[in-house]
PDB file of C-alpha atoms in Angstrom:
ATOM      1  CA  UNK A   1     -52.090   3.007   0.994  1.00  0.00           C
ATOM      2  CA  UNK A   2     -51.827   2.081   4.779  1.00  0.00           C
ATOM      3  CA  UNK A   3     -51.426  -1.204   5.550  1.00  0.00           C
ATOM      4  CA  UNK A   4     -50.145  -0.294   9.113  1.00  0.00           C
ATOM      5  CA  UNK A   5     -52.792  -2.527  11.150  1.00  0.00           C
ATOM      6  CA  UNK A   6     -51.565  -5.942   8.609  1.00  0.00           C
ATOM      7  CA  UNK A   7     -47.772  -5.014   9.156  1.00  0.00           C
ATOM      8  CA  UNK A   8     -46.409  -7.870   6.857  1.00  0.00           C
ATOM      9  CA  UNK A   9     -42.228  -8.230   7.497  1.00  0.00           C
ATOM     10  CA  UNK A  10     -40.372 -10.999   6.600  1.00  0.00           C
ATOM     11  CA  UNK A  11     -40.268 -12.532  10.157  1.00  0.00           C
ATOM     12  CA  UNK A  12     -43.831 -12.011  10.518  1.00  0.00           C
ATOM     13  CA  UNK A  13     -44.286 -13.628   7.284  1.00  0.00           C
ATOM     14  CA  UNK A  14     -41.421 -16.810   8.367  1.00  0.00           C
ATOM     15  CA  UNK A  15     -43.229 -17.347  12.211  1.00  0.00           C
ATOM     16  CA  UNK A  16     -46.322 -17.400   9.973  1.00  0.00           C
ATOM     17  CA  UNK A  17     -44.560 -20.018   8.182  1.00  0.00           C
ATOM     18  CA  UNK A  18     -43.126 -21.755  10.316  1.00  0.00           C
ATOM     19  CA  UNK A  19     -46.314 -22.101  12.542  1.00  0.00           C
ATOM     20  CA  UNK A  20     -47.649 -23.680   9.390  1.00  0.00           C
ATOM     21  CA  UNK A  21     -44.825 -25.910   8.609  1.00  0.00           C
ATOM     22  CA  UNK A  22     -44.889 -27.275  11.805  1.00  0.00           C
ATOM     23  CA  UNK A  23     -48.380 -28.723  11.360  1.00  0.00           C
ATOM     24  CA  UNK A  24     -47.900 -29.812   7.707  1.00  0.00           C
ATOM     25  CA  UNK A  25     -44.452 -31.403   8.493  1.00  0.00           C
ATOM     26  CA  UNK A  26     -45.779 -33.463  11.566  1.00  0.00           C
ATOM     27  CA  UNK A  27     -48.904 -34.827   8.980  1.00  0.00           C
ATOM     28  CA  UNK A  28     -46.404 -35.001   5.418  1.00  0.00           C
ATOM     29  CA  UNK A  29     -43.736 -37.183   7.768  1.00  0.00           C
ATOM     30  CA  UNK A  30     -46.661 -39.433   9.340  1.00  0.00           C
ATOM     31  CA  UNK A  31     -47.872 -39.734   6.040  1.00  0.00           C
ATOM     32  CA  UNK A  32     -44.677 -40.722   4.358  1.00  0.00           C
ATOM     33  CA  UNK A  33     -43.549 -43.099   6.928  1.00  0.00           C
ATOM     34  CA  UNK A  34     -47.410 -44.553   7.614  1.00  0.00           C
ATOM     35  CA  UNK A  35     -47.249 -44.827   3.369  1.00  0.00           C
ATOM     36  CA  UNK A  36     -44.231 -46.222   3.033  1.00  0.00           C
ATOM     37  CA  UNK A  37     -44.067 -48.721   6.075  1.00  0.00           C
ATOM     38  CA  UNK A  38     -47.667 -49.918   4.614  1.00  0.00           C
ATOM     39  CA  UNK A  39     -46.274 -50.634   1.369  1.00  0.00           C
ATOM     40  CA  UNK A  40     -48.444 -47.839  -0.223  1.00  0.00           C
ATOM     41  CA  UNK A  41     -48.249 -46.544  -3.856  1.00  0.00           C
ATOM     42  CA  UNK A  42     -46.361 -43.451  -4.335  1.00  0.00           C
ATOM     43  CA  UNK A  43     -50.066 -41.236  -5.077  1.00  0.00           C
ATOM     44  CA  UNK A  44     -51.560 -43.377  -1.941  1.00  0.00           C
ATOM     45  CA  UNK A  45     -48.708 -41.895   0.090  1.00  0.00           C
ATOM     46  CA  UNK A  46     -48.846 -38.682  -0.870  1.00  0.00           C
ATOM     47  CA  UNK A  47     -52.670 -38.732  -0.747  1.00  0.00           C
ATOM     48  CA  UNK A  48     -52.249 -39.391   2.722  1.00  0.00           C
ATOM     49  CA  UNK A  49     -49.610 -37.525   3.835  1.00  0.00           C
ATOM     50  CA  UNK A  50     -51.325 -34.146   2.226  1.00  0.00           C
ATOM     51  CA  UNK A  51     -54.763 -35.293   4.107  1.00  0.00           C
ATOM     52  CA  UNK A  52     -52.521 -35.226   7.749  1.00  0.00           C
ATOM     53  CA  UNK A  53     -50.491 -32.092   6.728  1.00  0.00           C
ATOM     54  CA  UNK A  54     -54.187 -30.483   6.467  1.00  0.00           C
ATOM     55  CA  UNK A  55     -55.570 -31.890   9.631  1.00  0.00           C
ATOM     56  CA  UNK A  56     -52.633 -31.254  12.184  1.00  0.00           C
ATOM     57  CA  UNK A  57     -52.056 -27.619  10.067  1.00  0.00           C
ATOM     58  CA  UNK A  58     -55.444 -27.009  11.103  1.00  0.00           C
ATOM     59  CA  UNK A  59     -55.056 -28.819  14.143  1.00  0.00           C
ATOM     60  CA  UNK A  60     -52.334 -26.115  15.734  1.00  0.00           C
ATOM     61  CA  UNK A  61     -53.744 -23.263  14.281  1.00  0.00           C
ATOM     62  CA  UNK A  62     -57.644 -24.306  16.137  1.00  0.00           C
ATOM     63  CA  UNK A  63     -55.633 -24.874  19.307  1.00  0.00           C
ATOM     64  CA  UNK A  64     -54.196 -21.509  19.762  1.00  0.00           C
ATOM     65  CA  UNK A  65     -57.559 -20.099  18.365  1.00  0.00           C
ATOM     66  CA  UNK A  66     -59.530 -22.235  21.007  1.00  0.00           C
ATOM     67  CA  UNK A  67     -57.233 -20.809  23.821  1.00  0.00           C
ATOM     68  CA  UNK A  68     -58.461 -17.623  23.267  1.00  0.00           C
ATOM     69  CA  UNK A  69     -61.875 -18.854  24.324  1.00  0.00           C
ATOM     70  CA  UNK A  70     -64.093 -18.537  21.396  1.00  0.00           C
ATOM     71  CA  UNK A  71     -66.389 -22.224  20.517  1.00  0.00           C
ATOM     72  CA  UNK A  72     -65.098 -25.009  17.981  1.00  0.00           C
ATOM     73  CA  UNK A  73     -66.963 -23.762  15.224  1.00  0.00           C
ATOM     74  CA  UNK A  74     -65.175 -20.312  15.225  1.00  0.00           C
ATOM     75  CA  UNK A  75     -61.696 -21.720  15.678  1.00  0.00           C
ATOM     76  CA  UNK A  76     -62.737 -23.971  12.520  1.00  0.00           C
ATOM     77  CA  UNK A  77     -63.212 -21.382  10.252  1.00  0.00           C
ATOM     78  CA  UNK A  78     -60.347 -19.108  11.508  1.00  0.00           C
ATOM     79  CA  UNK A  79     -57.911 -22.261  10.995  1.00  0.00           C
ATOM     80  CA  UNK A  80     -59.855 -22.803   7.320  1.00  0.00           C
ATOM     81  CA  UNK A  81     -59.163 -18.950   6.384  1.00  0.00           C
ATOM     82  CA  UNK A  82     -55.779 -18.553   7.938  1.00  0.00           C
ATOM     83  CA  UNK A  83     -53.806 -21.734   6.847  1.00  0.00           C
ATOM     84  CA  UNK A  84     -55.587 -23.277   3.847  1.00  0.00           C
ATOM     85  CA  UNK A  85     -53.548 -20.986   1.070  1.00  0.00           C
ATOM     86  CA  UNK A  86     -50.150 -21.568   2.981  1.00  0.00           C
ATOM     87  CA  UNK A  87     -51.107 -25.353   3.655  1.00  0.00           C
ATOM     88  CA  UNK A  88     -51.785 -26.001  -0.433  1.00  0.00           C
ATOM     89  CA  UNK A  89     -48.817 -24.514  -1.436  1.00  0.00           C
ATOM     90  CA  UNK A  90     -46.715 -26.166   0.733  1.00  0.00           C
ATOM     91  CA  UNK A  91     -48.405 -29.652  -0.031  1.00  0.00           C
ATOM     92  CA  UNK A  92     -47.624 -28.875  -3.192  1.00  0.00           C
ATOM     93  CA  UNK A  93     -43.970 -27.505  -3.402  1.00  0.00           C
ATOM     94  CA  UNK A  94     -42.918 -30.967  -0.727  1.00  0.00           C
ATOM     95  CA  UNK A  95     -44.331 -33.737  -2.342  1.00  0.00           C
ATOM     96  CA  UNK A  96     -43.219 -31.921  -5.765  1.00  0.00           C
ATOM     97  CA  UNK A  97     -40.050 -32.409  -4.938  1.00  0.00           C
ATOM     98  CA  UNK A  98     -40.584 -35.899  -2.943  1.00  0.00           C
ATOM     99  CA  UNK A  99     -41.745 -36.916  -6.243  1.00  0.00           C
ATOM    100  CA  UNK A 100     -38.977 -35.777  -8.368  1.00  0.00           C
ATOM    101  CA  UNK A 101     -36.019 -36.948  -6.571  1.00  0.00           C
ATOM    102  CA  UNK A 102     -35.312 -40.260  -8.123  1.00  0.00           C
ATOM    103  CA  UNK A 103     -36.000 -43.288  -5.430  1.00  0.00           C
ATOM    104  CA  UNK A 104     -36.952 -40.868  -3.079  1.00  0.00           C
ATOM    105  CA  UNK A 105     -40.705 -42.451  -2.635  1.00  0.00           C
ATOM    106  CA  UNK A 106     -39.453 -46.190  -2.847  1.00  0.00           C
ATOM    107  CA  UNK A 107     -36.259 -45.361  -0.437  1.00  0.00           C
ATOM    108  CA  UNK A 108     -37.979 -46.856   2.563  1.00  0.00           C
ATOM    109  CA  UNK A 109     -37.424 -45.395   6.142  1.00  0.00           C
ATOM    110  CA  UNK A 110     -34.091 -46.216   6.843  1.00  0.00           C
ATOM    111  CA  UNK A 111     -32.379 -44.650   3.997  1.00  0.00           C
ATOM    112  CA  UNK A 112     -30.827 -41.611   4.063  1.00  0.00           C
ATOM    113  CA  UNK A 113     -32.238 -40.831   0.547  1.00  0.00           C
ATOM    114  CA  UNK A 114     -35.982 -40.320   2.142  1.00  0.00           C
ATOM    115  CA  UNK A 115     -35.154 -38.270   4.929  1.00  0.00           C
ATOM    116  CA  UNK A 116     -33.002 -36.139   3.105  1.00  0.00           C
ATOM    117  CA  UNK A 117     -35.246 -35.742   0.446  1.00  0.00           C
ATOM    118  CA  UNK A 118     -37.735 -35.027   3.099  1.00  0.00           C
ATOM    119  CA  UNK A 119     -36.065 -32.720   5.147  1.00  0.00           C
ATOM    120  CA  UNK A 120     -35.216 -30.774   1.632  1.00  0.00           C
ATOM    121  CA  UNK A 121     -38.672 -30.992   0.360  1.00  0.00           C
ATOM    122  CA  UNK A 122     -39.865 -28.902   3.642  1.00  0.00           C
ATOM    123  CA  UNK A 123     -36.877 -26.483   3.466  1.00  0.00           C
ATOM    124  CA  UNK A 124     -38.097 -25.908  -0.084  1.00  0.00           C
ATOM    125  CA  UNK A 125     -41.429 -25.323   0.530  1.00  0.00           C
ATOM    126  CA  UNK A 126     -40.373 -23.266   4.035  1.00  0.00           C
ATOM    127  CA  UNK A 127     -38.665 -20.718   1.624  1.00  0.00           C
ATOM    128  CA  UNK A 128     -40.726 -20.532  -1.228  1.00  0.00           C
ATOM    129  CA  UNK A 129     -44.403 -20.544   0.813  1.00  0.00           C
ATOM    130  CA  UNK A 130     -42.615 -17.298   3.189  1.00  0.00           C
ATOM    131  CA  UNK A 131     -43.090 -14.849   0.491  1.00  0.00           C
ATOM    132  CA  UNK A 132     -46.892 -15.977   0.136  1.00  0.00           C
ATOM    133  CA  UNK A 133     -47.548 -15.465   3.696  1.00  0.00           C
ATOM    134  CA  UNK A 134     -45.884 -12.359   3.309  1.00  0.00           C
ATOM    135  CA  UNK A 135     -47.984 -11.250   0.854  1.00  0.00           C
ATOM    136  CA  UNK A 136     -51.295 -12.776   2.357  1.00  0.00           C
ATOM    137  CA  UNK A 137     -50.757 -10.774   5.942  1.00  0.00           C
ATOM    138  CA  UNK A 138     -50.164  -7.697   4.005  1.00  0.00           C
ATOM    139  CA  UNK A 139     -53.592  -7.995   3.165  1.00  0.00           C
ATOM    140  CA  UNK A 140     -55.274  -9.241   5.885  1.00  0.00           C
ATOM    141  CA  UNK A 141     -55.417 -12.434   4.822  1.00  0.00           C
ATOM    142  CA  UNK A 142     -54.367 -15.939   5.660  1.00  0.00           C
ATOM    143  CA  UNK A 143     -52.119 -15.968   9.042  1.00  0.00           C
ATOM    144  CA  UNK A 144     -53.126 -12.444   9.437  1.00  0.00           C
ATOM    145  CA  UNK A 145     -56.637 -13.439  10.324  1.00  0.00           C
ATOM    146  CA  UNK A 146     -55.336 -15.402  13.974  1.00  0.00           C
ATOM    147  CA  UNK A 147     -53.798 -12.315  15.270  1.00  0.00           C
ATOM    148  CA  UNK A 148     -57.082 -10.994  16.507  1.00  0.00           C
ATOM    149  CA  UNK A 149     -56.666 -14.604  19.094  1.00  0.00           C
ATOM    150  CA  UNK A 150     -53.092 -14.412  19.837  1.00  0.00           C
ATOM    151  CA  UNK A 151     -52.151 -11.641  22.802  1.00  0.00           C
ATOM    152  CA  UNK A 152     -48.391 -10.709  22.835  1.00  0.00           C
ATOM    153  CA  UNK A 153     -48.056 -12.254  19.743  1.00  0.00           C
TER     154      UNK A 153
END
């Protein structure tokens, strides 16, 4: 089977990744710190800080689509197909682990425990989400779907 025109390798697969992370890191941390500052519950929090890591995930990916020239609607669904897989599993691996480190949620910002636990909780979900993306590209699928919009990418 050729697969030559969705060439998947593991830096394809980490930018892919990364991209992603970017997005979902920028919404998790507002989130978090919006959450905790507000004196949220620990579900309110994450509730809201999986809601941003969708919107400014989708947010990046729709920007680079829109420079490429094609209408709103377009860049919607390319953001929708290419990011929603990698943006779940993320959600789910960093406030998994947010969650599971004791006092981690109820740390408040200036602790060290939060923003280490944060930092972690993306690392973890940076490594384990690569091999996803990996696998998604290889079939044309999720971050694979963009490259048709990106030139010299």
């Amino acid at each position: 089977m050729d697969h030559s025109s969705h060439h998947a390798t593991w830096r394809t697969a980490a930018q892919a990744t990364l991209h992603c992370l970017t997005g979902c890191a920028i919404g998790e941390v507002l989130g978090m710190v919006i959450g905790t500052a507000a004196g949220l519950s620990s579900v309110a929090t994450v509730v809201l800080a999986v809601a941003l890591a969708f919107v400014f995930g989708y947010a990046l990916t729709m920007r680079g689509v829109l420079r490429a020239g094609v209408d709103f609607r377009t860049a919607l669904k390319v953001a929708l197909a290419a990011d929603t897989v990698s943006i779940a599993v993320m959600e789910i691996l960093d406030n998994a682990v947010m969650l599971t480190v004791p006092g981690a949620m109820d740390a408040g910002l200036t602790s060290w425990l939060f923003w280490s636990a944060l930092a972690g909780s993306l690392l973890v979900a940076f490594v384990l989400t690569t091999p996803v993306n990996k696998w998604l590209i290889s079939r044309g699928k999720g971050h694979a779907v963009t490259h048709q919009y990106h030139h010299g990418h």
